[in-house]
């Protein structure tokens, strides 16, 4: 009888204890790791990456599983999608929108869920075929509201903007980023936002396009944590990264931006180019882009 009585008294005590706990509860906090990676999934174009594309996608998928980043954005996930997903084990993943000419190449792999009704794919209004054939497949961005913890909702945007650097490309990309910004202002005003993808932007080439986002209070963790808060000006000498990146003070097209909300603070705590973790067995690169990671810390205010 003794055990039953102690369970009973524990139950009777619980409501009072819960009240005290609620009154004294500190703000909920948590963290998550984020990776964005253009995985070079265009069929028949090596882009200087050795090896079979299907094998390289299997290796990247197995490394996604091995390192377990909480949220992963991939771009150019076109014709080797099954190889990538077959080797990965994240519990929540977007369905592919199709191979080249059909899909946008954008997918998200995550340890946290989202309501399917919050997920959307948007095609850019503008594209330029002058230099990099950007109109051949419906490039654009995806949006989703992910639940990082009960009641902690963060909006994630995966982006693949118009490529290259002719006047037509610069104009198309400026238009892309303005379209993204307008969508975010309309749909994510009340929630924290993380943007991660192949922006095809460089501060050293087009700081005024990046400014569309920083004017909306978006912060680039590379600028914040590595460049001591000062973004390179257009025309400045900050080098574009090699692949693998030769350090952290070089700039890449693959970018991350974030913004907290009034209800949930968001802070980047770590930034890195992850290429050394994503190599073939013989040390060759797996993609023509560097994977980029940031760790985030959130606090319910
Ligand atoms: C940022 O600050 C650190 C510490 O003072 C310094 O070592 C580093 O060179 C600075 N980086 C840049 C890009 O200014």
XYZ file of C-alpha atoms and ligand atoms in Angstrom:
315
model
C 0.000 0.000 0.000
C 2.820 2.350 0.748
C 3.792 2.984 -2.904
C 0.171 3.741 -3.864
C -0.172 6.293 -1.091
C 2.985 8.138 -2.080
C 1.817 8.319 -5.706
C -1.484 9.761 -4.472
C 0.177 12.421 -2.363
C 2.462 13.301 -5.272
C -0.626 13.856 -7.453
C -2.235 16.087 -4.865
C 0.864 18.190 -4.620
C 1.277 18.608 -8.365
C -1.114 21.505 -9.107
C 0.471 23.798 -6.510
C 3.948 22.867 -7.722
C 2.965 23.588 -11.341
C 1.720 27.054 -10.400
C 5.016 27.913 -8.771
C 6.942 26.504 -11.722
C 4.883 28.550 -14.214
C 5.350 31.789 -12.298
C 9.097 31.302 -12.041
C 9.635 29.773 -15.507
C 12.495 31.371 -17.407
C 12.016 32.126 -21.100
C 12.204 28.998 -23.219
C 15.417 28.745 -25.198
C 16.893 26.353 -27.701
C 19.333 26.087 -30.537
C 19.602 24.580 -33.978
C 22.213 24.081 -36.646
C 21.556 25.197 -40.218
C 23.313 24.287 -43.481
C 22.821 25.578 -47.008
C 24.442 23.744 -49.919
C 24.170 24.001 -53.710
C 24.707 20.311 -54.536
C 25.498 20.557 -58.264
C 22.675 18.290 -59.464
C 22.452 19.406 -63.090
C 22.744 16.298 -65.291
C 25.697 16.123 -67.662
C 27.499 19.236 -66.380
C 30.428 18.439 -64.084
C 31.267 22.075 -63.171
C 34.776 20.818 -62.449
C 33.689 18.259 -59.855
C 35.228 14.803 -60.405
C 33.385 11.525 -59.893
C 29.921 10.244 -60.802
C 27.129 12.619 -59.834
C 24.977 9.789 -58.454
C 27.845 8.657 -56.201
C 28.538 12.221 -55.070
C 24.876 12.720 -54.168
C 24.879 9.479 -52.148
C 27.960 10.713 -50.296
C 26.401 14.109 -49.573
C 23.213 12.404 -48.316
C 25.190 10.119 -46.013
C 27.089 13.135 -44.642
C 23.797 14.945 -43.994
C 22.816 11.909 -41.892
C 26.232 11.649 -40.222
C 26.464 15.303 -39.135
C 22.744 15.660 -38.422
C 22.317 19.395 -39.108
C 18.868 20.341 -37.790
C 17.811 22.188 -40.954
C 19.395 21.756 -44.400
C 18.588 23.751 -47.545
C 19.764 22.281 -50.852
C 19.751 23.947 -54.268
C 20.198 22.257 -57.661
C 18.671 19.086 -56.243
C 17.536 18.018 -59.717
C 18.255 14.638 -61.254
C 20.012 12.780 -58.420
C 17.394 13.489 -55.768
C 16.744 9.799 -55.005
C 20.467 9.179 -54.445
C 20.601 12.096 -51.982
C 17.461 11.185 -50.015
C 18.254 7.461 -50.140
C 21.436 8.025 -48.130
C 19.986 10.627 -45.710
C 17.810 9.937 -42.661
C 16.244 13.283 -41.658
C 12.665 12.651 -40.468
C 11.126 15.695 -42.239
C 11.880 16.417 -45.915
C 10.157 18.249 -48.754
C 9.005 16.270 -51.766
C 10.978 16.955 -54.925
C 9.368 19.269 -57.462
C 11.079 17.309 -60.252
C 14.258 17.073 -62.286
C 15.737 19.630 -64.649
C 13.244 21.649 -66.765
C 10.438 20.762 -64.350
C 11.642 21.357 -60.787
C 13.171 24.333 -58.991
C 15.929 22.203 -57.397
C 15.023 23.420 -53.891
C 14.505 21.039 -50.978
C 14.606 21.124 -47.185
C 15.709 18.294 -44.877
C 15.040 18.804 -41.171
C 14.797 17.337 -37.692
C 11.720 19.499 -36.992
C 8.270 19.394 -38.603
C 6.156 21.938 -40.468
C 2.502 22.003 -41.485
C 2.246 21.150 -45.171
C -0.162 24.102 -45.580
C 2.656 26.521 -44.693
C 4.945 25.236 -47.477
C 5.027 26.983 -50.847
C 7.202 27.203 -53.933
C 7.394 30.562 -55.768
C 8.889 31.098 -59.197
C 10.816 34.301 -59.921
C 8.943 36.853 -62.021
C 12.228 37.782 -63.748
C 15.006 35.637 -65.212
C 17.870 36.302 -67.582
C 19.193 33.854 -70.161
C 21.978 36.197 -71.295
C 24.764 34.284 -69.623
C 23.762 31.405 -67.389
C 20.484 30.105 -68.851
C 18.421 30.967 -65.806
C 15.029 30.557 -67.460
C 15.401 26.868 -68.407
C 13.914 25.614 -65.165
C 11.526 27.364 -62.752
C 14.042 28.789 -60.260
C 12.697 30.700 -57.291
C 12.275 30.250 -53.558
C 10.407 28.102 -51.053
C 8.785 29.148 -47.777
C 7.764 27.114 -44.742
C 6.903 27.653 -41.079
C 8.879 25.162 -38.998
C 8.055 24.259 -35.400
C 11.405 24.203 -33.550
C 9.704 23.499 -30.200
C 6.047 23.585 -29.093
C 4.800 27.066 -30.044
C 8.196 28.183 -31.410
C 7.578 28.862 -35.111
C 10.334 30.070 -37.431
C 9.934 30.788 -41.153
C 12.583 29.319 -43.448
C 13.219 30.551 -47.001
C 15.313 28.490 -49.428
C 16.498 30.578 -52.389
C 18.184 30.150 -55.754
C 18.494 33.550 -57.423
C 19.410 34.405 -61.008
C 23.080 33.652 -61.726
C 25.995 35.505 -63.321
C 26.916 39.178 -63.647
C 25.839 40.852 -66.890
C 23.657 43.959 -66.567
C 20.622 41.772 -67.370
C 21.596 39.291 -64.637
C 22.176 42.018 -62.061
C 18.780 43.494 -62.885
C 17.009 40.113 -62.776
C 18.646 39.270 -59.444
C 17.722 42.661 -57.949
C 14.167 41.923 -59.005
C 14.374 38.387 -57.494
C 15.511 39.687 -54.102
C 12.863 42.423 -54.127
C 10.222 39.758 -54.861
C 11.508 37.625 -51.983
C 11.542 40.621 -49.631
C 7.972 41.540 -50.537
C 6.793 37.966 -49.912
C 8.524 37.918 -46.524
C 7.047 41.278 -45.482
C 3.581 39.986 -46.403
C 3.836 36.497 -44.927
C 6.413 36.504 -42.129
C 5.963 39.854 -40.366
C 5.113 38.131 -37.054
C 7.686 35.354 -37.084
C 11.480 35.069 -37.022
C 12.951 34.371 -40.452
C 15.968 32.439 -41.715
C 16.910 32.805 -45.390
C 19.521 30.405 -46.734
C 20.453 29.578 -50.285
C 22.415 30.317 -53.412
C 21.830 34.058 -53.588
C 24.264 34.531 -56.477
C 24.924 37.943 -54.828
C 28.278 39.360 -53.809
C 28.701 42.428 -51.622
C 31.812 43.225 -53.653
C 29.724 43.296 -56.845
C 26.240 44.440 -55.852
C 25.990 45.668 -52.296
C 22.819 47.588 -53.203
C 20.990 44.330 -53.935
C 22.010 42.806 -50.603
C 20.836 46.064 -49.010
C 17.234 45.188 -49.937
C 17.447 42.584 -47.163
C 19.594 44.465 -44.646
C 17.197 47.441 -44.927
C 14.534 45.055 -43.582
C 16.748 44.336 -40.547
C 18.153 41.083 -41.906
C 21.607 40.181 -40.598
C 24.176 38.069 -42.461
C 25.990 35.904 -39.866
C 29.150 35.949 -42.005
C 29.232 39.765 -41.729
C 28.230 39.661 -38.059
C 30.558 36.930 -36.784
C 33.461 36.849 -39.256
C 33.667 40.373 -40.761
C 33.160 42.131 -37.409
C 29.878 43.710 -38.491
C 31.055 45.487 -41.639
C 29.958 44.131 -45.022
C 32.369 44.615 -47.945
C 31.533 47.589 -50.153
C 30.972 47.185 -53.878
C 34.378 47.071 -55.549
C 36.275 46.275 -52.347
C 39.083 43.729 -52.307
C 37.446 40.976 -50.216
C 38.154 37.817 -52.255
C 35.513 35.411 -53.498
C 36.041 32.003 -51.859
C 37.907 29.202 -53.561
C 36.450 25.713 -53.262
C 37.331 24.479 -50.681
C 37.258 27.928 -49.057
C 40.725 29.123 -48.051
C 39.512 30.591 -44.764
C 36.461 32.461 -43.487
C 37.204 36.015 -44.624
C 36.348 35.257 -48.252
C 32.875 35.857 -49.657
C 30.618 33.286 -51.282
C 27.426 33.407 -53.336
C 25.817 31.002 -50.872
C 24.390 33.161 -48.124
C 22.406 33.100 -44.911
C 20.333 35.961 -43.460
C 18.167 36.041 -40.361
C 15.808 38.303 -38.443
C 14.176 37.793 -35.023
C 10.553 38.686 -34.228
C 9.153 40.602 -31.265
C 8.091 37.277 -29.671
C 11.186 35.191 -30.412
C 14.773 36.413 -30.373
C 17.199 34.756 -32.754
C 20.986 35.006 -32.536
C 23.668 33.449 -34.745
C 26.419 31.924 -32.606
C 28.646 30.163 -35.164
C 29.530 30.478 -38.854
C 31.649 28.180 -41.003
C 32.361 26.995 -44.522
C 31.955 23.231 -44.150
C 33.734 21.992 -47.266
C 36.318 19.931 -45.363
C 33.421 17.822 -44.016
C 32.032 17.256 -47.519
C 34.794 15.643 -49.545
C 35.085 12.452 -51.562
C 37.211 9.643 -50.135
C 40.172 10.812 -52.240
C 39.798 14.396 -50.962
C 38.046 15.788 -54.060
C 35.168 18.217 -53.669
C 31.575 16.887 -53.942
C 30.030 20.045 -55.390
C 31.194 23.220 -57.107
C 29.879 25.215 -54.111
C 31.024 25.412 -50.499
C 28.424 24.272 -47.946
C 27.766 27.063 -45.432
C 26.630 26.557 -41.842
C 25.367 28.733 -38.991
C 24.236 27.742 -35.494
C 21.322 29.706 -34.061
C 20.150 30.296 -30.508
C 16.473 31.226 -29.988
C 14.753 32.684 -26.940
C 11.012 33.070 -26.364
C 10.598 36.651 -25.087
C 37.805 40.882 -36.830
O 38.302 41.055 -35.522
C 39.289 40.101 -35.147
C 39.637 40.337 -33.698
O 39.931 41.665 -33.438
C 40.486 40.238 -36.073
O 41.468 39.286 -35.754
C 40.050 40.038 -37.514
O 41.130 40.263 -38.390
C 38.909 40.980 -37.865
N 38.420 40.611 -39.182
C 38.086 41.520 -40.097
C 37.647 40.992 -41.408
O 38.131 42.720 -39.898
